[in-house]
Coordinates of C-alpha atoms in Angstrom, one line a residue:
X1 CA 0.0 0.0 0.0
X2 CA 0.9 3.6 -0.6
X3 CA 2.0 5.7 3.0
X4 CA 2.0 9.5 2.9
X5 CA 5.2 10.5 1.6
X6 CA 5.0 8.0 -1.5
X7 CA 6.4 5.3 0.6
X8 CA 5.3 1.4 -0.1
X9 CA 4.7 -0.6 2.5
X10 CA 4.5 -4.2 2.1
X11 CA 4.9 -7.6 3.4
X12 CA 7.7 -10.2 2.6
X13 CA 5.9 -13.3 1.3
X14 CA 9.0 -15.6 2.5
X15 CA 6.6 -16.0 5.9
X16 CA 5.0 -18.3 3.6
X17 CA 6.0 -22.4 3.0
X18 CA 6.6 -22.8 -0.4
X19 CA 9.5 -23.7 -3.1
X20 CA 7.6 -24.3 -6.0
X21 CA 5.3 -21.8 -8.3
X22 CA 2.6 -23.4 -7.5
X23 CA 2.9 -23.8 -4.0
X24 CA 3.9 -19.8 -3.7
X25 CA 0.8 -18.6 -6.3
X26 CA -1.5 -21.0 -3.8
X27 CA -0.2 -19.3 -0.5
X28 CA -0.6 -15.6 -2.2
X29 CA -4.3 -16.6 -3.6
X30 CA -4.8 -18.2 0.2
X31 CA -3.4 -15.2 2.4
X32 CA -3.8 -12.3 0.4
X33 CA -7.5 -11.7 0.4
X34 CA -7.4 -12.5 4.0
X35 CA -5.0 -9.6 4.6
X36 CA -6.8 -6.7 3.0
X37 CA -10.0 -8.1 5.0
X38 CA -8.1 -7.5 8.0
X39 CA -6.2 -4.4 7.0
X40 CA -9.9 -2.8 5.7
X41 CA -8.0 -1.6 3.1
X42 CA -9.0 -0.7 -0.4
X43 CA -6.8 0.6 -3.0
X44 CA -3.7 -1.2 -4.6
X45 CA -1.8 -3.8 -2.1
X46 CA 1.9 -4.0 -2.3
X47 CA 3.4 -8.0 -2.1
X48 CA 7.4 -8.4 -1.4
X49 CA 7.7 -11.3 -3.1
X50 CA 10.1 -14.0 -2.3
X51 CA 10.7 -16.6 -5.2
X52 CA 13.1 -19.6 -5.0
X53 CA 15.2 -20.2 -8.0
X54 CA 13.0 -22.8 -9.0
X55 CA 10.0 -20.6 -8.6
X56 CA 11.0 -18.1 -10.8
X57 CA 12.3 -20.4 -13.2
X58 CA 8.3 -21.4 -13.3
X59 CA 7.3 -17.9 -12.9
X60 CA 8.9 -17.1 -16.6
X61 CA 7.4 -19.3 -18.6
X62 CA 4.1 -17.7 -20.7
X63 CA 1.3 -19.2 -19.4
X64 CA 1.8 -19.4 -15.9
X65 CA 3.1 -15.6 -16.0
X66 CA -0.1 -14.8 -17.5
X67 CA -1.8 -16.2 -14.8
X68 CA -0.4 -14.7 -12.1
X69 CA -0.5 -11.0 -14.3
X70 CA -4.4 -12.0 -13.9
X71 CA -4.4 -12.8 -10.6
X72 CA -2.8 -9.4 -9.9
X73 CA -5.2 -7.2 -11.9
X74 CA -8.0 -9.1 -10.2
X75 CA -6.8 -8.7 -6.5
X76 CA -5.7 -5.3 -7.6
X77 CA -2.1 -6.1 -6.1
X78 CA 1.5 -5.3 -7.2
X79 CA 4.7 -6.0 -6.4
X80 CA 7.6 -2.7 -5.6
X81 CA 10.2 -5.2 -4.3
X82 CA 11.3 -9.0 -4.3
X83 CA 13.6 -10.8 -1.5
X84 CA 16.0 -12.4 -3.6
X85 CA 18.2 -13.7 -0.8
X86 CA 17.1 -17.4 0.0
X87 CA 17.6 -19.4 -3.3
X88 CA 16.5 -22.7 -2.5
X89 CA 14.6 -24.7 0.3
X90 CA 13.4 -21.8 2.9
X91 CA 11.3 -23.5 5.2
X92 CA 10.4 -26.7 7.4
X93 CA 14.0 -28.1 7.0
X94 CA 17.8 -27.0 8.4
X95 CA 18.3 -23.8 6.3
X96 CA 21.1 -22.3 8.8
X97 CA 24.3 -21.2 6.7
X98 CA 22.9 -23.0 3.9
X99 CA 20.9 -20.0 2.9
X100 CA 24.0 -17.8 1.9
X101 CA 24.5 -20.6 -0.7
X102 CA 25.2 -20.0 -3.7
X103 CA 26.7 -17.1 -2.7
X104 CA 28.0 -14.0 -5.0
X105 CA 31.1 -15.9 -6.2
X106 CA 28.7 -18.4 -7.9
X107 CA 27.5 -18.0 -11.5
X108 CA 24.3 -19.4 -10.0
X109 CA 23.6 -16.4 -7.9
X110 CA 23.9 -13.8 -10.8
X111 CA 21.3 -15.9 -12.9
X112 CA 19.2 -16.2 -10.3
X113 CA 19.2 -12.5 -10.1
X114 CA 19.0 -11.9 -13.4
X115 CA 16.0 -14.0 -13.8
X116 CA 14.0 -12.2 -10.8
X117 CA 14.9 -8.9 -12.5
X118 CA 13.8 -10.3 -15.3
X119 CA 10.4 -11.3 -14.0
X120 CA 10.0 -7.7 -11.5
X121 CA 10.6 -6.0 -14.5
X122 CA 7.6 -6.8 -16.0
X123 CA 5.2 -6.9 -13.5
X124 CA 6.1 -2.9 -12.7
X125 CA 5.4 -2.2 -16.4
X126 CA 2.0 -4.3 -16.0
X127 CA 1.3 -1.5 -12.9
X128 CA 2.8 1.5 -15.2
X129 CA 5.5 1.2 -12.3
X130 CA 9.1 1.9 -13.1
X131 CA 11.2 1.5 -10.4
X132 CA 12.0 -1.7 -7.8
X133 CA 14.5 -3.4 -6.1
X134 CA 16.0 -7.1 -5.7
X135 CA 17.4 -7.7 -1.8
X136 CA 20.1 -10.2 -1.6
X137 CA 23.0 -11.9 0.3
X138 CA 25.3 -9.7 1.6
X139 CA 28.1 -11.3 -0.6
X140 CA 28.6 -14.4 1.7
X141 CA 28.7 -16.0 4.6
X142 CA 31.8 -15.3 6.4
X143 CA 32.4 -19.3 7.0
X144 CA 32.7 -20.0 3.5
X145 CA 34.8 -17.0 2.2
X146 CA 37.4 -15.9 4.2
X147 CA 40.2 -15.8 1.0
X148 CA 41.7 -12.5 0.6
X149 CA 40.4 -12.8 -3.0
X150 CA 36.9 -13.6 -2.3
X151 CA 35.8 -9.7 -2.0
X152 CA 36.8 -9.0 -5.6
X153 CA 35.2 -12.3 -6.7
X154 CA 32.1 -11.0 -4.8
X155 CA 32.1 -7.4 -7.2
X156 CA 32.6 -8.8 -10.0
X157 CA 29.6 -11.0 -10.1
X158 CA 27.3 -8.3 -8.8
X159 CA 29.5 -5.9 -11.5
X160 CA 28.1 -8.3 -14.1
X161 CA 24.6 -8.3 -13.0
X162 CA 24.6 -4.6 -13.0
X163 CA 25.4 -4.8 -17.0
X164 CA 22.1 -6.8 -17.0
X165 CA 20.4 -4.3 -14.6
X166 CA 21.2 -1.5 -17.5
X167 CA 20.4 -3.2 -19.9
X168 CA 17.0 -3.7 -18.8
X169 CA 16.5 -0.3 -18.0
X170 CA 17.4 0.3 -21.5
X171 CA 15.7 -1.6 -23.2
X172 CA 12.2 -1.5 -20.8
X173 CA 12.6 1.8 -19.1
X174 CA 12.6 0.0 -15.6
X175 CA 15.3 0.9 -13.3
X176 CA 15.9 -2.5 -11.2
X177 CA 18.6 -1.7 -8.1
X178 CA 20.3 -4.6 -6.3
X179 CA 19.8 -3.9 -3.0
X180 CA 23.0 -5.9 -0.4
X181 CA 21.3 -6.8 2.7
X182 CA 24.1 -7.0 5.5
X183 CA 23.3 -9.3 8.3
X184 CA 25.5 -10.7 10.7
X185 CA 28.6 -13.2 10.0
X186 CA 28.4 -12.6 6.7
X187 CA 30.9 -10.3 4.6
X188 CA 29.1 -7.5 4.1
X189 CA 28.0 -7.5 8.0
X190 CA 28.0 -4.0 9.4
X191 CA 27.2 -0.2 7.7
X192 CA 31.1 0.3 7.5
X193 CA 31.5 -2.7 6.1
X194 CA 29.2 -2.0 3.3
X195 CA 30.8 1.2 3.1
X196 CA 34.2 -0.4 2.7
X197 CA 32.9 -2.6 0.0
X198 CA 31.2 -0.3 -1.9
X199 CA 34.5 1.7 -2.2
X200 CA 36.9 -0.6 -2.6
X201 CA 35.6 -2.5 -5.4
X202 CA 32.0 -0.9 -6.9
X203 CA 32.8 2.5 -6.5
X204 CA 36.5 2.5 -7.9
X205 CA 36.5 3.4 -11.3
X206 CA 39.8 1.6 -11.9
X207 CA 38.2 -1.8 -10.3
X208 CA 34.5 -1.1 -12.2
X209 CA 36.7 -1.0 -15.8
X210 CA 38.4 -4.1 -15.5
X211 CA 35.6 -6.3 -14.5
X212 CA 32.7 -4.4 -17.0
X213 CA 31.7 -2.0 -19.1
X214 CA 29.8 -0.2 -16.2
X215 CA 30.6 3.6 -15.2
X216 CA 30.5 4.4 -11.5
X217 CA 27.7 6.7 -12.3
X218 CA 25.7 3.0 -13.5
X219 CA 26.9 1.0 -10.6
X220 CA 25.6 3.6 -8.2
X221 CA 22.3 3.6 -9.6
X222 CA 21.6 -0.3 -9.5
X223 CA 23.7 -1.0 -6.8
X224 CA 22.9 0.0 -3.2
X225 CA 21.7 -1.6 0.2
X226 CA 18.6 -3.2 1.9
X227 CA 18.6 -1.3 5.7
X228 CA 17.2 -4.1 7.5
X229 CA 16.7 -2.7 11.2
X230 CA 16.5 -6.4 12.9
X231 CA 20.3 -6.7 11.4
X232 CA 21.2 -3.6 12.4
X233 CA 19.8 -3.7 15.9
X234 CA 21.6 -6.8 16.5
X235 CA 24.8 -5.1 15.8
X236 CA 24.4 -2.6 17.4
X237 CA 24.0 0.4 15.0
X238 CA 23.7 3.8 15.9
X239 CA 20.7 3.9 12.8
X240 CA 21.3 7.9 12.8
X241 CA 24.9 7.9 12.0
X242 CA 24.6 4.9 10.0
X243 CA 22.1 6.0 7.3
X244 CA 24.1 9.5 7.2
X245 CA 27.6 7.3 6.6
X246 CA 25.4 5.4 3.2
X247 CA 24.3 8.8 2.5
X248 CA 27.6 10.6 2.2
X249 CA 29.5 7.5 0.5
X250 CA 26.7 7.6 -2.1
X251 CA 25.1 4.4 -1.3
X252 CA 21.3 4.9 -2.2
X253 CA 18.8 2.6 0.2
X254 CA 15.9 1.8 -1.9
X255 CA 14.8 -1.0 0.8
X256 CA 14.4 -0.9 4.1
X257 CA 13.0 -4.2 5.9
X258 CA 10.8 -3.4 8.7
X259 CA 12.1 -5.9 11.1
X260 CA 12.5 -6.5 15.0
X261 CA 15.1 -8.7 17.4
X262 CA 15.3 -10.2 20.5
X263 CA 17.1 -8.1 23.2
X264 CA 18.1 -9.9 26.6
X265 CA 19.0 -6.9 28.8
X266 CA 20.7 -9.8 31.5
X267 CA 22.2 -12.5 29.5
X268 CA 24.0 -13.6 32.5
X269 CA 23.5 -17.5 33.5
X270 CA 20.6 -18.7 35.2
X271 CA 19.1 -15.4 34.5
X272 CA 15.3 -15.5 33.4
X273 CA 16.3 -14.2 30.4
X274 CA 18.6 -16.3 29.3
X275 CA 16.1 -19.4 30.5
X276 CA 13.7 -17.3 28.0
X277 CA 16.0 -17.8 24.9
X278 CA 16.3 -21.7 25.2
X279 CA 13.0 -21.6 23.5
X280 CA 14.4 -20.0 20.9
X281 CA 17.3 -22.1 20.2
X282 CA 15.5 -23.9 16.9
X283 CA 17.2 -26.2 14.0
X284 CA 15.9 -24.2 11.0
X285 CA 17.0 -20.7 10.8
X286 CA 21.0 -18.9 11.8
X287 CA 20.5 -16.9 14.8
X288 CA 23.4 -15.2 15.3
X289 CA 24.2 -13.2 18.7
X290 CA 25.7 -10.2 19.3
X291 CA 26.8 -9.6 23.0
X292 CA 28.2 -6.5 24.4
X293 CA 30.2 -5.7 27.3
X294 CA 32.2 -3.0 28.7
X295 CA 35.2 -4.7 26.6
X296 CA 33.1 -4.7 23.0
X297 CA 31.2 -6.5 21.0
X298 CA 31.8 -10.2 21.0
X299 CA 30.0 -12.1 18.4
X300 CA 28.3 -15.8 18.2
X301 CA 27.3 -17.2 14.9
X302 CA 24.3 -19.1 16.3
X303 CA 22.4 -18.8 19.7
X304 CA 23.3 -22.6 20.6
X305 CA 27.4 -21.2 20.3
X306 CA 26.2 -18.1 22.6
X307 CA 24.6 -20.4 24.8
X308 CA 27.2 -22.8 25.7
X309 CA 29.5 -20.0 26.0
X310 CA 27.5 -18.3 28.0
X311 CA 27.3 -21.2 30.2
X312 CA 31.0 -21.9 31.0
X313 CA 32.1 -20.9 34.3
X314 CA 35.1 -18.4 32.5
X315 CA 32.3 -16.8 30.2
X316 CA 33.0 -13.2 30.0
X317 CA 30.5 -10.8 31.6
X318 CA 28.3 -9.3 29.3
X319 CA 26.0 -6.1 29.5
X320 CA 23.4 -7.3 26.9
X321 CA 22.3 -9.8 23.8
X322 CA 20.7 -9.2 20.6
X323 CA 19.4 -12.3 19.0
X324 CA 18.8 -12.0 15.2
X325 CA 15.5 -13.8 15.5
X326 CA 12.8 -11.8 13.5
X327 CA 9.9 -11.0 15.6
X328 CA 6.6 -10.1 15.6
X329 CA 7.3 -5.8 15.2
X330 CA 3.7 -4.6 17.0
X331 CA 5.4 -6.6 20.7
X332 CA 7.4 -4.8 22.9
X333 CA 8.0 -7.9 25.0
X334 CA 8.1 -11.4 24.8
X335 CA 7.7 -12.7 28.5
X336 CA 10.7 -12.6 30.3
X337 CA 12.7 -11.1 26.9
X338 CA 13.0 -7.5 25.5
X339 CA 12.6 -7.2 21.9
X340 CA 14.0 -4.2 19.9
X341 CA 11.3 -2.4 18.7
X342 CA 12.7 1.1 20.6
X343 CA 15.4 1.0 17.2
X344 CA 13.1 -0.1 14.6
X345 CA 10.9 3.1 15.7
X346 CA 13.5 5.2 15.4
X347 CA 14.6 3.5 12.1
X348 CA 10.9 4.3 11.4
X349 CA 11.2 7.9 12.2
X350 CA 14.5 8.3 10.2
X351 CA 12.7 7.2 7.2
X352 CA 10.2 9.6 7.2
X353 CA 13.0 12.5 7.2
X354 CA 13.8 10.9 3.4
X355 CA 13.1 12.7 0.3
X356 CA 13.4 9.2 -2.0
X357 CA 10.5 7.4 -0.7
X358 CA 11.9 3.9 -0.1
X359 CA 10.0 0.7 0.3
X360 CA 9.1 -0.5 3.7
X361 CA 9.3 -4.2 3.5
X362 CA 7.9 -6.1 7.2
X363 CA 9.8 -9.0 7.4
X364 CA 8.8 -12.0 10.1
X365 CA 10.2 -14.7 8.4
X366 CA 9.8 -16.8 11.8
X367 CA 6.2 -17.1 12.3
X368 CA 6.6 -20.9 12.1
X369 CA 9.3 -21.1 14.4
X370 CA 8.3 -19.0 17.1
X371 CA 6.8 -20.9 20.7
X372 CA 3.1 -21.7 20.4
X373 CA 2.1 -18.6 22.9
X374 CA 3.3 -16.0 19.7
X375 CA 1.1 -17.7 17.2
X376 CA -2.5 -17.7 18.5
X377 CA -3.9 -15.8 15.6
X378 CA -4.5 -16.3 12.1
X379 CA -1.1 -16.1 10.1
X380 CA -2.9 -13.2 7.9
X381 CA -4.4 -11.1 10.7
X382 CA -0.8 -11.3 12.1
X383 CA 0.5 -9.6 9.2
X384 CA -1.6 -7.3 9.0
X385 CA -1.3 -6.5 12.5
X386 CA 2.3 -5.6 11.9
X387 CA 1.3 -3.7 9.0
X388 CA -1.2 -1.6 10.5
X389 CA 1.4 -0.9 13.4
X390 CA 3.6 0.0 11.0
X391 CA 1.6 2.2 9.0
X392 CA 0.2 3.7 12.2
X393 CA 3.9 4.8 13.0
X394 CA 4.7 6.1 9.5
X395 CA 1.9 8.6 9.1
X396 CA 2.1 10.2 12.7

């Protein structure tokens, strides 16, 4: 949906189970309907669309595009932004590190993106829309590159989607942006890390010549960064001095996902807190833990590693953990846990201050994995709950 401001606001569709077309265009038909009726909402509805390389594959091929062009136009929906991060199996099995994979050093990962540019191109020109943007892995997971080389390997794939990214906006008038989503443990993990990236390789002209035909001037305009506020939270972000860093390096934000962590205010052992989390200790997603102390940050690539650290008897004394588990954005608390809504508020009230209208993406990716007592209403009326707060914030 439209917010004042021009802002879209929208839903991430990875919440729903489903690899295959089919399976995704039977969720959408399912939930959709269901969502407006609890948003009491008219108008056109925004979907962030999350399609697994198979999907998409499916989603190209005439007839069943045509469908789902119908299906749109009927529902009277349209689609700003897709997640192109998770490229295969998303949900009811271990996904953990495996989701990174393939990563940006992969040929896989740039036709992948190429074919969901491909496919968001023209479903903005069936809404008279010209502009969107593709999230994605933050080049990899920081497990499975740590080669001084594996940087540059990482820019010059996304350097060679670009050249696809211009020449789609040349040839449809659709200006697609690739939109790095860093997240924790991965290489791209932190703003100046993006920041770094962006100007070591994508952003120097010498670099940009010898892996494309790209100026700078190109690369900025279809490359930039998904601000997801969960992520940031985690680490710690000041979001203030963070978004005022992209801005002055020239990194444009075209996505922000609208997103909320866990926060344990006394991680210390035997703390109710800490009893809280083991709840939260599940076999399907990453949740990696960021811990701070008077010494730093010390950082935990799942909450099972934070855990059995956090139980030995030399564990280091620590101020405070953020868990990046995505929940529900309209709670404050979760029983005897903290969540981090107070920064996703103020991410929220940053956004407003911006003159290029970005689209506001909730993202609660979790819903199946979270304990029983967080999932006592409809999956849809959820969502739209977390819309509605969202909305409620953006236009006060």
């Amino acid at each position: 949906m439209k917010l004042r401001g021009g802002f879209d606001l929208t839903y991430c569709s990875n919440i729903h189970p489903g690899e295959s077309w089919a399976e995704v265009r039977e969720a959408l038909g399912a939930a959709l309907p269901k969502v407006r009726r609890h948003l009491d909402a008219s108008g056109p509805l925004a979907i962030g669309l999350r399609l697994s390389a198979r999907a998409a594959e499916e989603l190209e091929r005439p007839a069943v595009f045509e469908d789902f062009r119908v299906f749109m136009r009927d529902g009277d929906y349209y689609v700003p932004t897709i997640n192109g991060f998770p490229f295969g199996a998303f949900h009811r099995e271990r996904v953990k590190e495996n989701v990174y994979l393939p990563d940006w050093r992969d040929w896989r990962r740039v036709d992948y993106s190429n074919r969901l540019a491909r496919v968001l191109a023209a479903l903005l020109i069936d809404r008279g829309l010209t502009e969107g943007s593709i999230s994605t892995v933050p080049g990899a997971f920081k497990g499975h590159a740590n080669e001084p080389e594996d940087a540059a390997a990482i820019a010059v794939s996304m350097l060679e989607h670009a050249e696809q990214l211009v020449a789609l906006r040349e040839s449809t008038g659709v200006t697609i942006m690739l939109a790095i989503e860093p997240e924790p443990a991965c290489v791209i993990e932190t703003t100046a890390e993006a920041i770094g990236f962006f100007t070591r390789f994508l952003f120097d002209p010498a670099f940009v010549r010898t892996g494309s035909q790209l100026t700078v001037d190109e690369v900025r305009r279809h490359i930039g960064v998904c601000f997801d506020a969960c992520h940031m939270a985690v680490e710690f972000e000041d979001h203030a001095q963070s978004l005022a860093a992209l801005d002055r390096a020239g990194i444009r934000v075209p996505k922000f996902q609208i997103s909320s962590a866990l926060r344990v205010s006394d991680p210390s052992a035997g703390s109710p807190g800490r009893r809280a989390l083991e709840r939260f200790a599940e076999d399907t997603y990453l949740h990696q833990v960021v811990a701070r102390s008077p010494r730093g940050l010390q950082r935990y690539v799942d909450l099972p590693d934070a855990m059995a650290a956090g139980a030995s008897k030399d564990a280091p004394l620590h101020s405070e953990w953020r868990v990046h588990f995505h929940v529900p954005v309209f709670l404050a608390r979760m029983g005897d846990l903290e969540t981090t809504q107070p920064d996703l508020e103020a991410v929220l009230d940053l956004i407003k201050k911006r003159t290029d209208a970005p689209c506001l993406e909730v993202e609660t990716y979790t819903w199946d994995v979270l304990p029983a007592e967080y999932r006592t209403a409809d999956m849809s009326e959820a969502i739209a709950r977390e819309l509605t707060w969202t909305r409620q914030r953006m236009e006060v």
